[in-house]
Short mmCIF file of C-alpha atoms in Angstrom, two decimals:
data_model
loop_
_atom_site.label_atom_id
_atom_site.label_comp_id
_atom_site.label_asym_id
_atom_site.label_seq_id
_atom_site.Cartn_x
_atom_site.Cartn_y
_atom_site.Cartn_z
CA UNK A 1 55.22 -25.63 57.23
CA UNK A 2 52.61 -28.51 57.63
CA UNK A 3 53.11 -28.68 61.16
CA UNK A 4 52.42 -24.34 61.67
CA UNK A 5 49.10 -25.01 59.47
CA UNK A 6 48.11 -28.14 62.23
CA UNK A 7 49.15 -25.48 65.16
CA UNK A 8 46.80 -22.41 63.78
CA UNK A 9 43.97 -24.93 63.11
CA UNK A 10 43.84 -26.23 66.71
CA UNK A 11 44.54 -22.78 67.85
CA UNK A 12 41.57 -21.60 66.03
CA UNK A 13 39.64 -24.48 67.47
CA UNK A 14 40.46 -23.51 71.33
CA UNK A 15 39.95 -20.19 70.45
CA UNK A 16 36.51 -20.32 68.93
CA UNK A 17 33.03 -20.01 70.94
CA UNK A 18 31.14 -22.23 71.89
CA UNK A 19 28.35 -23.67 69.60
CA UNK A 20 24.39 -22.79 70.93
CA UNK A 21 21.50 -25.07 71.06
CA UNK A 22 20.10 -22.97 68.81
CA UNK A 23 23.38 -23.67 66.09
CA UNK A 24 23.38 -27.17 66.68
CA UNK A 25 19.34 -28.26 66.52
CA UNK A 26 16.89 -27.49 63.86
CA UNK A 27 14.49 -24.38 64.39
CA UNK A 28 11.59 -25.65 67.19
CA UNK A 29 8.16 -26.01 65.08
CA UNK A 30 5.09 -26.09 67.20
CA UNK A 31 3.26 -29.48 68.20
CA UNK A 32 6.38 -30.97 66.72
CA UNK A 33 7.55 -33.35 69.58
CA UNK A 34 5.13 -32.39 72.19
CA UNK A 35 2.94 -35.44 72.01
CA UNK A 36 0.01 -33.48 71.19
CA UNK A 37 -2.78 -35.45 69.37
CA UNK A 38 -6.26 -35.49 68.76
CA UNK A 39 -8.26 -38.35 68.71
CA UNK A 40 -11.97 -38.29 67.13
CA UNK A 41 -14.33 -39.83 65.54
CA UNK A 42 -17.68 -39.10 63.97
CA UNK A 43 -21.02 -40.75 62.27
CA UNK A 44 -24.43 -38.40 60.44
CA UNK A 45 -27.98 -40.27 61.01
CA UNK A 46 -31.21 -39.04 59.81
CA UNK A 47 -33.79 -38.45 62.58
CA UNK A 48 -37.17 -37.39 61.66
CA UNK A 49 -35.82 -36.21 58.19
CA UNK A 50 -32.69 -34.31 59.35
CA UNK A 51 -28.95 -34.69 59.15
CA UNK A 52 -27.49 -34.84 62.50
CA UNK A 53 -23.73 -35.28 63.10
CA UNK A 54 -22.42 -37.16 66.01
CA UNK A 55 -19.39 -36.89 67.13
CA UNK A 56 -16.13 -37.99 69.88
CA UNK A 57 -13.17 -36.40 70.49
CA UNK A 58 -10.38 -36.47 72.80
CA UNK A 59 -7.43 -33.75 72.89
CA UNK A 60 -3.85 -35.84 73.70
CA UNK A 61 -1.62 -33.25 75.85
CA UNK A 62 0.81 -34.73 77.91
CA UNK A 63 2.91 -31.76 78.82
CA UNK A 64 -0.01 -28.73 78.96
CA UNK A 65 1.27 -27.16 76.35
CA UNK A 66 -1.90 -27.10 73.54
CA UNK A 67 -3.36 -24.21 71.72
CA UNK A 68 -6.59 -23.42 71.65
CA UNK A 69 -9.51 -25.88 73.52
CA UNK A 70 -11.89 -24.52 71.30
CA UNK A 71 -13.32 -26.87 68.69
CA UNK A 72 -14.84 -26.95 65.72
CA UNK A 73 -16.51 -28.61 62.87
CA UNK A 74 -14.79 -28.13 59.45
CA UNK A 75 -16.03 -29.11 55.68
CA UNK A 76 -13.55 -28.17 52.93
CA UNK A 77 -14.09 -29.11 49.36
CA UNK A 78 -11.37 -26.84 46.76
CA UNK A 79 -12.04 -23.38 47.19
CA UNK A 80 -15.10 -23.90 49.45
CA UNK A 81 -15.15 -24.01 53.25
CA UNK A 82 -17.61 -24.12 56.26
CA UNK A 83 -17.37 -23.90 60.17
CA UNK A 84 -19.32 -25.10 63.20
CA UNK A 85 -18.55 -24.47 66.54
CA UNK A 86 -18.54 -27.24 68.65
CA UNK A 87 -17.54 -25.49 72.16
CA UNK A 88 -14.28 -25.97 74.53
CA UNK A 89 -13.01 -29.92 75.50
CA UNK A 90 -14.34 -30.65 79.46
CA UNK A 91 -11.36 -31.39 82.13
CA UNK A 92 -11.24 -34.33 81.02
CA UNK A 93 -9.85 -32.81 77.74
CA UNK A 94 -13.00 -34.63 75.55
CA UNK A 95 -15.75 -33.23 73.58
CA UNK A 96 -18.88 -35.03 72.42
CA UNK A 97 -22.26 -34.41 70.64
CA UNK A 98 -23.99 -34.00 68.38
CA UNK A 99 -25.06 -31.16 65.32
CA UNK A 100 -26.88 -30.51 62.44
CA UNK A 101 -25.62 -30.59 58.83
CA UNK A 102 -24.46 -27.31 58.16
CA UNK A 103 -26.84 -25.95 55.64
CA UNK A 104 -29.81 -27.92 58.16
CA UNK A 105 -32.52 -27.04 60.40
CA UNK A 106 -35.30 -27.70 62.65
CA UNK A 107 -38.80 -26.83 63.97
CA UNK A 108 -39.60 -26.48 67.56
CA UNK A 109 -40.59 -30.28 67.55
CA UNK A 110 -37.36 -31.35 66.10
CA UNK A 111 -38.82 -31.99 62.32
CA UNK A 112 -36.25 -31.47 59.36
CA UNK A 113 -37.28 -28.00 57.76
CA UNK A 114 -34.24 -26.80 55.89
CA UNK A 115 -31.59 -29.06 54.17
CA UNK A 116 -27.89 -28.29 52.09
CA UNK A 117 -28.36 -27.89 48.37
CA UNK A 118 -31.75 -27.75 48.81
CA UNK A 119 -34.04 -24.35 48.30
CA UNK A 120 -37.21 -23.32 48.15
CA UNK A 121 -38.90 -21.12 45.08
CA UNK A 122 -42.35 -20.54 44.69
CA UNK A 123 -43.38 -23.09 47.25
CA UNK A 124 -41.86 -26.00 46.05
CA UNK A 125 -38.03 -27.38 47.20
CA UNK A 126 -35.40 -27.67 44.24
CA UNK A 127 -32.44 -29.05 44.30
CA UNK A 128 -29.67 -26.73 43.62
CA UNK A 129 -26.36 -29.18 43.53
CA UNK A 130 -23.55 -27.75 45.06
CA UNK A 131 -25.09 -24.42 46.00
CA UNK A 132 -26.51 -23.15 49.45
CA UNK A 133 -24.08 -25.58 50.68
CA UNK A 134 -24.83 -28.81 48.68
CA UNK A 135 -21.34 -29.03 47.94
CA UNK A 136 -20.83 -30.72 51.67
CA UNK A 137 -23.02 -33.40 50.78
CA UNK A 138 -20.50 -35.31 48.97
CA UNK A 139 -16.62 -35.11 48.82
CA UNK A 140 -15.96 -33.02 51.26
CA UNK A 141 -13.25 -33.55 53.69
CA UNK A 142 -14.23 -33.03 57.23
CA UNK A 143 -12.02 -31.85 60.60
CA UNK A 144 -12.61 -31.88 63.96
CA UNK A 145 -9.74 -29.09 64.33
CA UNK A 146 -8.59 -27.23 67.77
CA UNK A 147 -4.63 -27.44 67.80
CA UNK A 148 -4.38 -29.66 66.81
CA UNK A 149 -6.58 -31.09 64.30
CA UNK A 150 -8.15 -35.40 63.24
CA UNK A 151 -9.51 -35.96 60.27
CA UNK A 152 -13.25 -37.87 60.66
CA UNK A 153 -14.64 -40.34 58.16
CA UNK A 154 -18.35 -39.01 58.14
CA UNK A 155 -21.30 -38.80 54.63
CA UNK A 156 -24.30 -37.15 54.34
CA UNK A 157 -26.76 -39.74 55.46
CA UNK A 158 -29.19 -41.85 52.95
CA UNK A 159 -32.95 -42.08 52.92
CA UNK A 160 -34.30 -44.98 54.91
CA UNK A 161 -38.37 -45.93 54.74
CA UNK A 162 -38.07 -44.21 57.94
CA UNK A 163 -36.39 -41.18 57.66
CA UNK A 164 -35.39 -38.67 54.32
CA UNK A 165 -32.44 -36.15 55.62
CA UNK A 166 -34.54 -33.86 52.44
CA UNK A 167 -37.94 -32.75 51.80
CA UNK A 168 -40.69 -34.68 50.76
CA UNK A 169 -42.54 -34.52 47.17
CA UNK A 170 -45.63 -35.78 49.15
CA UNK A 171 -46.61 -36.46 52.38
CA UNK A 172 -48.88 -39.11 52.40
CA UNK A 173 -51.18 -39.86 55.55
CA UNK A 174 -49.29 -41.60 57.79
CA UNK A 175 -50.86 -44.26 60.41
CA UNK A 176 -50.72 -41.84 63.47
CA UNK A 177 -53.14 -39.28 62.03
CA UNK A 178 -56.82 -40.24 62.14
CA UNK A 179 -58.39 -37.63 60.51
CA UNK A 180 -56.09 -37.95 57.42
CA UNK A 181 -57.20 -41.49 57.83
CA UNK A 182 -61.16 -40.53 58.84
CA UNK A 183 -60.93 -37.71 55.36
CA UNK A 184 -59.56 -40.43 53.20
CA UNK A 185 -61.66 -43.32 54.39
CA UNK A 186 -64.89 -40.92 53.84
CA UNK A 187 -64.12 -39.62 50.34
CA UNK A 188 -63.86 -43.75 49.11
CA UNK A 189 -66.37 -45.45 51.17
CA UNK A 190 -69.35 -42.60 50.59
CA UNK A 191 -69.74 -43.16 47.11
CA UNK A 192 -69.72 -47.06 47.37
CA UNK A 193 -72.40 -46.58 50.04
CA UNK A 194 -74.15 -44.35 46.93
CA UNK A 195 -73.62 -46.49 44.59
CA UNK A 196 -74.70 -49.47 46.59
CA UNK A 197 -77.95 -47.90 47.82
CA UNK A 198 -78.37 -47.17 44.10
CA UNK A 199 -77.86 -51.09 42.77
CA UNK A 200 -80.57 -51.79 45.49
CA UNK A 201 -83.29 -49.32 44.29
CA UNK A 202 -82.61 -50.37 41.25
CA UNK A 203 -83.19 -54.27 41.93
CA UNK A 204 -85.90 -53.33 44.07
CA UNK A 205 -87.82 -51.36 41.06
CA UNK A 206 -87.07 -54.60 38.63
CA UNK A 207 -88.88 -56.93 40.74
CA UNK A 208 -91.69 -54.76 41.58
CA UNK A 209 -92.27 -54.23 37.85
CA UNK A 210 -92.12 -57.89 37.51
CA UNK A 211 -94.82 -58.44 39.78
CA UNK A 212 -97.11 -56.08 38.65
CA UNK A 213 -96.46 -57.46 34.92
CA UNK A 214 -97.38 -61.02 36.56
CA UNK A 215 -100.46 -59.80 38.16
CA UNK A 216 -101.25 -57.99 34.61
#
């Protein structure tokens, strides 16, 4: 009896089909295997008082095979998410630049006018935390991403002497205007010159009453 169960199981064996790829590899997953990478880095500075983002990225691709050569700019932080466009990697399959802080902007002249979590009410700028976009200022993870995707270690950047990526309580004259310096240096020197032409007529009167009282 044992050896008709050893015949029908190598029977069965011959008889069966063949095994697929399919049946003997796990399910393909996308970028799994391919080599594809993405390489990037990234660093904000503050130039005449707004946040700029630079940035360096190179797309890995050995077999052709990548998504999308779009890329952008991505700040998540919980339930909160923003996007910036960066544009489509070169031939050369890198991408570098540079772009403001979401939630930033610029005149004509390239002078910070508009920051994140900052707004403006009644003419004055308040700070509004994580609102209007405040909430990427700090503790916010943020991804170059195409297909795929590199995490970049960049923070909003600080205030220097130089350079405040915010607005301004006050702007005080600054060495490069001369008629801040001209108004200033008028409204303080004219009323020494006053007062000093004032002392004088004073002394002046004092020793011509002292004559006349030595005369007398």
């Amino acid at each position: 009896m044992m050896h008709g169960m050893v015949a029908g199981l190598a029977l069965a064996l011959l008889t069966a089909p063949a095994a697929t790829a399919d049946e003997l590899y796990s399910p393909y997953q996308p970028g799994e295997g391919t080599g594809d990478s993405l390489n990037a880095s990234g660093y904000a500075v503050c130039e005449r008082d707004a946040p700029w983002i630079a940035y360096d990225a190179t797309l890995i691709d050995p077999d052709g095979e990548g998504g999308s050569r779009e890329a952008r700019l991505v700040f998540a932080k919980g339930a909160e998410r923003v996007e910036v466009p960066l544009g489509e990697f070169d031939g050369d399959d890198r991408l570098r630049g540079r772009v403001l802080w979401p939630g930033a902007a610029v005149d004509d002249a390239g002078a910070g006018v508009a920051w994140p979590g900052w707004v403006q009410q009644d003419g004055a700028w308040i700070d509004v935390g994580e609102e209007s976009l405040g909430w990427t200022r700090e503790g916010a993870t943020v991804t170059i991403a195409a297909n795929p995707e590199a995490e970049i270690a960049v923070t909003y950047p600080p205030s220097t002497p130089g350079c405040t990526p915010g607005p301004r309580a006050a702007a005080a004259p600054g060495p490069d205007d001369p008629g801040s310096l001209a108004a200033t240096g008028g409204s303080v020197f004219g009323p020494l010159v006053a007062g000093a032409a004032a002392l004088g007529a004073g002394v002046l009167a004092m020793a011509t009453g002292r004559r006349r009282g030595g005369r007398g």
